[in-house]
Amino acid sequence: MIREKGILIVISGFSGAGKGTLVKKMLRTYDNYALSISMTTRQPREGERDGVEYFFTDKEQFEENIGRDGFIEYACYCGNYYGTPKAYVEEQLEAGKDVILEIEIQGALKVKEKFPESLLLFVTPPSAEELQRRLVGRGTETPEVIAKRLARASEESEGIEAYDYIVVNDDLDVCVAELHAIVDAARRAPVRREQFIKEIREELKGFAKGAE
């Protein structure tokens, strides 16, 4: 049988919703996922490593990559560029891996335009109050930055309807299981089984000719 391509999975959500923790748990729990590492011009947070959490670069290098059409999507968020390098994603999809893009809403909508078969998932905490608590609890940003992130979340909430599914990240293990179940079901959608459909049609045509 022809090997099916993987699914392009876009995971977005408010800053502080726990997307990073969720994705890491997905990768540890299941072996069919590959993470697309984004490139960014923001400074690394404590413990982040270049080439692991992000590819860290400067504005000049990022804009050179834009000129070479080296991104699936890119956007500016809170004064910094974020983008999805193209080559790695295409390689993993062809190998049959389900590739996770952890990107913000602007980039997600651009991906959906270019790849209509992609699966868009929006992660949110159970309440705005919980979102604020998590942002403060990280201890990585000033009150001014936290206020900007909450204001940005208010803007992003206007675009949630563009996503295929919403997942509430209250209990991490439950959320991981829900996400995997959604992806597993999405894999069976006809739009993502084009090669299988083509193959079985050809086989059935052969039977039909034999019956004539």
mmCIF file of C-alpha atoms in Angstrom:
data_model
loop_
_atom_site.group_PDB
_atom_site.id
_atom_site.type_symbol
_atom_site.label_atom_id
_atom_site.label_comp_id
_atom_site.label_asym_id
_atom_site.label_seq_id
_atom_site.Cartn_x
_atom_site.Cartn_y
_atom_site.Cartn_z
ATOM 1 C CA MET A 1 0.000 0.000 0.000
ATOM 2 C CA ILE A 2 1.006 3.614 -0.546
ATOM 3 C CA ARG A 3 2.218 5.284 2.628
ATOM 4 C CA GLU A 4 -0.055 8.121 3.722
ATOM 5 C CA LYS A 5 1.427 11.518 4.424
ATOM 6 C CA GLY A 6 1.295 12.793 7.961
ATOM 7 C CA ILE A 7 -1.134 15.430 9.221
ATOM 8 C CA LEU A 8 -0.071 19.017 9.715
ATOM 9 C CA ILE A 9 -1.346 19.907 13.203
ATOM 10 C CA VAL A 10 -1.469 23.551 14.253
ATOM 11 C CA ILE A 11 -1.726 24.135 18.003
ATOM 12 C CA SER A 12 -2.441 27.683 19.142
ATOM 13 C CA GLY A 13 -3.697 29.235 22.322
ATOM 14 C CA PHE A 14 -3.348 32.142 24.674
ATOM 15 C CA SER A 15 0.096 32.807 26.106
ATOM 16 C CA GLY A 16 -0.008 30.972 29.444
ATOM 17 C CA ALA A 17 -2.487 28.303 28.324
ATOM 18 C CA GLY A 18 0.161 25.602 28.703
ATOM 19 C CA LYS A 19 0.741 24.837 25.024
ATOM 20 C CA GLY A 20 4.428 24.083 25.446
ATOM 21 C CA THR A 21 3.899 21.676 28.333
ATOM 22 C CA LEU A 22 1.067 20.014 26.439
ATOM 23 C CA VAL A 23 3.126 19.489 23.299
ATOM 24 C CA LYS A 24 6.072 18.070 25.251
ATOM 25 C CA LYS A 25 3.742 15.563 26.931
ATOM 26 C CA MET A 26 2.281 14.586 23.536
ATOM 27 C CA LEU A 27 5.760 13.907 22.151
ATOM 28 C CA ARG A 28 6.737 11.815 25.195
ATOM 29 C CA THR A 29 3.509 9.811 25.209
ATOM 30 C CA TYR A 30 3.080 8.979 21.510
ATOM 31 C CA ASP A 31 5.667 8.147 18.856
ATOM 32 C CA ASN A 32 3.856 9.304 15.706
ATOM 33 C CA TYR A 33 4.390 13.037 16.310
ATOM 34 C CA ALA A 34 7.212 15.324 15.225
ATOM 35 C CA LEU A 35 7.598 18.879 16.482
ATOM 36 C CA SER A 36 8.342 21.656 14.047
ATOM 37 C CA ILE A 37 10.764 24.022 15.751
ATOM 38 C CA SER A 38 9.930 27.653 15.112
ATOM 39 C CA MET A 39 12.443 30.410 14.472
ATOM 40 C CA THR A 40 12.163 33.600 16.517
ATOM 41 C CA THR A 41 13.929 36.902 17.110
ATOM 42 C CA ARG A 42 12.946 37.063 20.796
ATOM 43 C CA GLN A 43 15.499 36.437 23.530
ATOM 44 C CA PRO A 44 15.642 32.923 25.028
ATOM 45 C CA ARG A 45 13.913 32.399 28.368
ATOM 46 C CA GLU A 46 15.815 30.715 31.163
ATOM 47 C CA GLY A 47 16.485 27.077 30.268
ATOM 48 C CA GLU A 48 15.586 27.405 26.581
ATOM 49 C CA ARG A 49 18.154 26.073 24.112
ATOM 50 C CA ASP A 50 18.778 27.059 20.521
ATOM 51 C CA GLY A 51 17.543 24.341 18.167
ATOM 52 C CA VAL A 52 15.429 22.692 20.864
ATOM 53 C CA GLU A 53 12.630 25.041 21.955
ATOM 54 C CA TYR A 54 13.301 27.537 19.140
ATOM 55 C CA PHE A 55 15.876 28.528 16.580
ATOM 56 C CA PHE A 56 16.954 31.899 17.982
ATOM 57 C CA THR A 57 18.145 34.477 15.473
ATOM 58 C CA ASP A 58 18.231 38.221 14.839
ATOM 59 C CA LYS A 59 15.920 40.375 12.738
ATOM 60 C CA GLU A 60 18.353 40.631 9.803
ATOM 61 C CA GLN A 61 18.784 36.856 9.446
ATOM 62 C CA PHE A 62 15.042 36.275 9.846
ATOM 63 C CA GLU A 63 14.235 38.744 7.080
ATOM 64 C CA GLU A 64 16.809 37.081 4.815
ATOM 65 C CA ASN A 65 14.924 33.791 5.311
ATOM 66 C CA ILE A 66 11.671 35.549 4.406
ATOM 67 C CA GLY A 67 13.279 36.702 1.156
ATOM 68 C CA ARG A 68 14.301 33.108 0.345
ATOM 69 C CA ASP A 69 10.715 31.866 0.904
ATOM 70 C CA GLY A 70 12.050 29.708 3.703
ATOM 71 C CA PHE A 71 8.953 29.796 5.922
ATOM 72 C CA ILE A 72 5.569 28.075 5.782
ATOM 73 C CA GLU A 73 4.325 31.106 7.716
ATOM 74 C CA TYR A 74 5.695 33.918 9.802
ATOM 75 C CA ALA A 75 4.275 36.742 11.900
ATOM 76 C CA CYS A 76 5.261 39.511 14.288
ATOM 77 C CA TYR A 77 4.033 39.085 17.874
ATOM 78 C CA CYS A 78 4.761 41.470 20.746
ATOM 79 C CA GLY A 79 7.599 43.064 18.768
ATOM 80 C CA ASN A 80 9.336 39.832 17.710
ATOM 81 C CA TYR A 81 9.245 37.674 14.585
ATOM 82 C CA TYR A 82 8.127 34.031 14.746
ATOM 83 C CA GLY A 83 8.188 31.678 11.749
ATOM 84 C CA THR A 84 7.916 28.026 10.724
ATOM 85 C CA PRO A 85 10.865 26.790 8.611
ATOM 86 C CA LYS A 86 9.547 24.946 5.563
ATOM 87 C CA ALA A 87 12.055 22.178 4.750
ATOM 88 C CA TYR A 88 11.841 20.173 7.984
ATOM 89 C CA VAL A 89 8.036 20.163 8.009
ATOM 90 C CA GLU A 90 7.757 18.875 4.435
ATOM 91 C CA GLU A 91 10.338 16.147 5.090
ATOM 92 C CA GLN A 92 8.515 14.844 8.182
ATOM 93 C CA LEU A 93 5.078 14.866 6.519
ATOM 94 C CA GLU A 94 6.401 12.837 3.594
ATOM 95 C CA ALA A 95 7.834 10.339 6.089
ATOM 96 C CA GLY A 96 4.330 9.841 7.522
ATOM 97 C CA LYS A 97 4.863 11.794 10.753
ATOM 98 C CA ASP A 98 2.124 14.019 12.185
ATOM 99 C CA VAL A 99 3.871 17.363 12.480
ATOM 100 C CA ILE A 100 2.911 19.748 15.289
ATOM 101 C CA LEU A 101 3.264 23.473 14.737
ATOM 102 C CA GLU A 102 2.937 25.450 17.967
ATOM 103 C CA ILE A 103 2.204 28.915 16.578
ATOM 104 C CA GLU A 104 0.017 31.929 17.269
ATOM 105 C CA ILE A 105 -3.273 32.700 15.598
ATOM 106 C CA GLN A 106 -2.005 34.877 12.737
ATOM 107 C CA GLY A 107 0.352 32.148 11.579
ATOM 108 C CA ALA A 108 -2.271 29.437 12.057
ATOM 109 C CA LEU A 109 -4.676 31.128 9.676
ATOM 110 C CA LYS A 110 -1.912 31.533 7.085
ATOM 111 C CA VAL A 111 -1.138 27.819 7.331
ATOM 112 C CA LYS A 112 -4.827 26.962 6.838
ATOM 113 C CA GLU A 113 -4.889 29.073 3.674
ATOM 114 C CA LYS A 114 -1.860 27.276 2.211
ATOM 115 C CA PHE A 115 -2.745 23.813 3.583
ATOM 116 C CA PRO A 116 -6.555 23.445 3.809
ATOM 117 C CA GLU A 117 -6.146 19.855 5.032
ATOM 118 C CA SER A 118 -4.259 20.993 8.144
ATOM 119 C CA LEU A 119 -5.868 20.464 11.555
ATOM 120 C CA LEU A 120 -6.235 23.582 13.721
ATOM 121 C CA LEU A 121 -6.526 23.124 17.504
ATOM 122 C CA PHE A 122 -6.945 25.954 20.010
ATOM 123 C CA VAL A 123 -5.823 25.401 23.614
ATOM 124 C CA THR A 124 -7.301 27.482 26.407
ATOM 125 C CA PRO A 125 -7.336 27.377 30.213
ATOM 126 C CA PRO A 126 -10.742 26.913 31.867
ATOM 127 C CA SER A 127 -11.120 30.654 32.602
ATOM 128 C CA ALA A 128 -9.555 34.095 32.100
ATOM 129 C CA GLU A 129 -8.805 34.215 35.819
ATOM 130 C CA GLU A 130 -6.803 30.980 35.532
ATOM 131 C CA LEU A 131 -4.940 32.407 32.535
ATOM 132 C CA GLN A 132 -3.864 35.434 34.549
ATOM 133 C CA ARG A 133 -2.807 33.206 37.452
ATOM 134 C CA ARG A 134 -0.620 31.074 35.186
ATOM 135 C CA LEU A 135 1.041 34.093 33.572
ATOM 136 C CA VAL A 136 1.899 35.567 36.961
ATOM 137 C CA GLY A 137 3.023 32.160 38.265
ATOM 138 C CA ARG A 138 5.603 31.721 35.483
ATOM 139 C CA GLY A 139 7.643 34.537 36.983
ATOM 140 C CA THR A 140 9.304 35.256 33.624
ATOM 141 C CA GLU A 141 7.615 38.547 32.676
ATOM 142 C CA THR A 142 7.039 41.963 34.206
ATOM 143 C CA PRO A 143 3.503 43.122 35.120
ATOM 144 C CA GLU A 144 3.563 45.315 32.006
ATOM 145 C CA VAL A 145 4.315 42.355 29.725
ATOM 146 C CA ILE A 146 1.642 40.261 31.448
ATOM 147 C CA ALA A 147 -0.875 43.047 30.845
ATOM 148 C CA LYS A 148 0.112 43.076 27.150
ATOM 149 C CA ARG A 149 -0.308 39.301 26.917
ATOM 150 C CA LEU A 150 -3.780 39.477 28.488
ATOM 151 C CA ALA A 151 -4.745 42.269 26.089
ATOM 152 C CA ARG A 152 -3.445 40.160 23.218
ATOM 153 C CA ALA A 153 -5.475 37.187 24.485
ATOM 154 C CA SER A 154 -8.608 39.326 24.363
ATOM 155 C CA GLU A 155 -7.873 40.096 20.699
ATOM 156 C CA GLU A 156 -7.078 36.456 19.890
ATOM 157 C CA SER A 157 -10.367 35.290 21.411
ATOM 158 C CA GLU A 158 -12.113 36.920 18.452
ATOM 159 C CA GLY A 159 -10.521 34.390 16.081
ATOM 160 C CA ILE A 160 -11.204 31.119 17.896
ATOM 161 C CA GLU A 161 -14.065 30.189 15.546
ATOM 162 C CA ALA A 162 -11.544 29.673 12.733
ATOM 163 C CA TYR A 163 -10.178 26.579 14.498
ATOM 164 C CA ASP A 164 -11.412 23.022 14.028
ATOM 165 C CA TYR A 165 -11.471 22.160 17.750
ATOM 166 C CA ILE A 166 -11.108 23.823 21.149
ATOM 167 C CA VAL A 167 -9.388 21.896 23.941
ATOM 168 C CA VAL A 168 -9.585 23.118 27.545
ATOM 169 C CA ASN A 169 -6.285 22.528 29.332
ATOM 170 C CA ASP A 170 -7.382 21.998 32.916
ATOM 171 C CA ASP A 171 -5.958 18.539 33.649
ATOM 172 C CA LEU A 172 -2.811 17.911 31.557
ATOM 173 C CA ASP A 173 -3.191 14.130 31.154
ATOM 174 C CA VAL A 174 -6.855 14.444 30.163
ATOM 175 C CA CYS A 175 -6.004 17.205 27.692
ATOM 176 C CA VAL A 176 -3.232 15.142 26.065
ATOM 177 C CA ALA A 177 -5.582 12.169 25.648
ATOM 178 C CA GLU A 178 -8.270 14.411 24.130
ATOM 179 C CA LEU A 179 -5.835 15.947 21.650
ATOM 180 C CA HIS A 180 -4.548 12.549 20.543
ATOM 181 C CA ALA A 181 -8.116 11.270 20.091
ATOM 182 C CA ILE A 182 -8.949 14.282 17.915
ATOM 183 C CA VAL A 183 -5.891 13.710 15.727
ATOM 184 C CA ASP A 184 -6.654 9.999 15.480
ATOM 185 C CA ALA A 185 -10.192 10.748 14.296
ATOM 186 C CA ALA A 186 -8.997 13.461 11.897
ATOM 187 C CA ARG A 187 -6.653 10.975 10.241
ATOM 188 C CA ARG A 188 -9.735 9.088 9.001
ATOM 189 C CA ALA A 189 -11.313 12.108 7.276
ATOM 190 C CA PRO A 190 -11.491 11.607 3.469
ATOM 191 C CA VAL A 191 -9.546 14.828 2.825
ATOM 192 C CA ARG A 192 -6.569 13.248 4.618
ATOM 193 C CA ARG A 193 -6.862 9.785 3.040
ATOM 194 C CA GLU A 194 -6.577 10.798 -0.596
ATOM 195 C CA GLN A 195 -3.897 8.238 -1.431
ATOM 196 C CA PHE A 196 -5.884 5.419 0.183
ATOM 197 C CA ILE A 197 -9.030 6.479 -1.698
ATOM 198 C CA LYS A 198 -7.131 6.599 -4.988
ATOM 199 C CA GLU A 199 -5.648 3.154 -4.393
ATOM 200 C CA ILE A 200 -8.897 1.416 -3.450
ATOM 201 C CA ARG A 201 -10.714 3.018 -6.397
ATOM 202 C CA GLU A 202 -8.131 1.616 -8.781
ATOM 203 C CA GLU A 203 -8.473 -1.829 -7.222
ATOM 204 C CA LEU A 204 -12.270 -1.698 -7.452
ATOM 205 C CA LYS A 205 -12.079 -0.662 -11.106
ATOM 206 C CA GLY A 206 -10.044 -3.769 -11.730
ATOM 207 C CA PHE A 207 -12.752 -5.924 -10.139
ATOM 208 C CA ALA A 208 -15.424 -4.097 -12.116
ATOM 209 C CA LYS A 209 -13.655 -4.775 -15.398
ATOM 210 C CA GLY A 210 -13.319 -8.427 -14.518
ATOM 211 C CA ALA A 211 -17.071 -8.641 -13.944
ATOM 212 C CA GLU A 212 -17.956 -7.228 -17.379
#
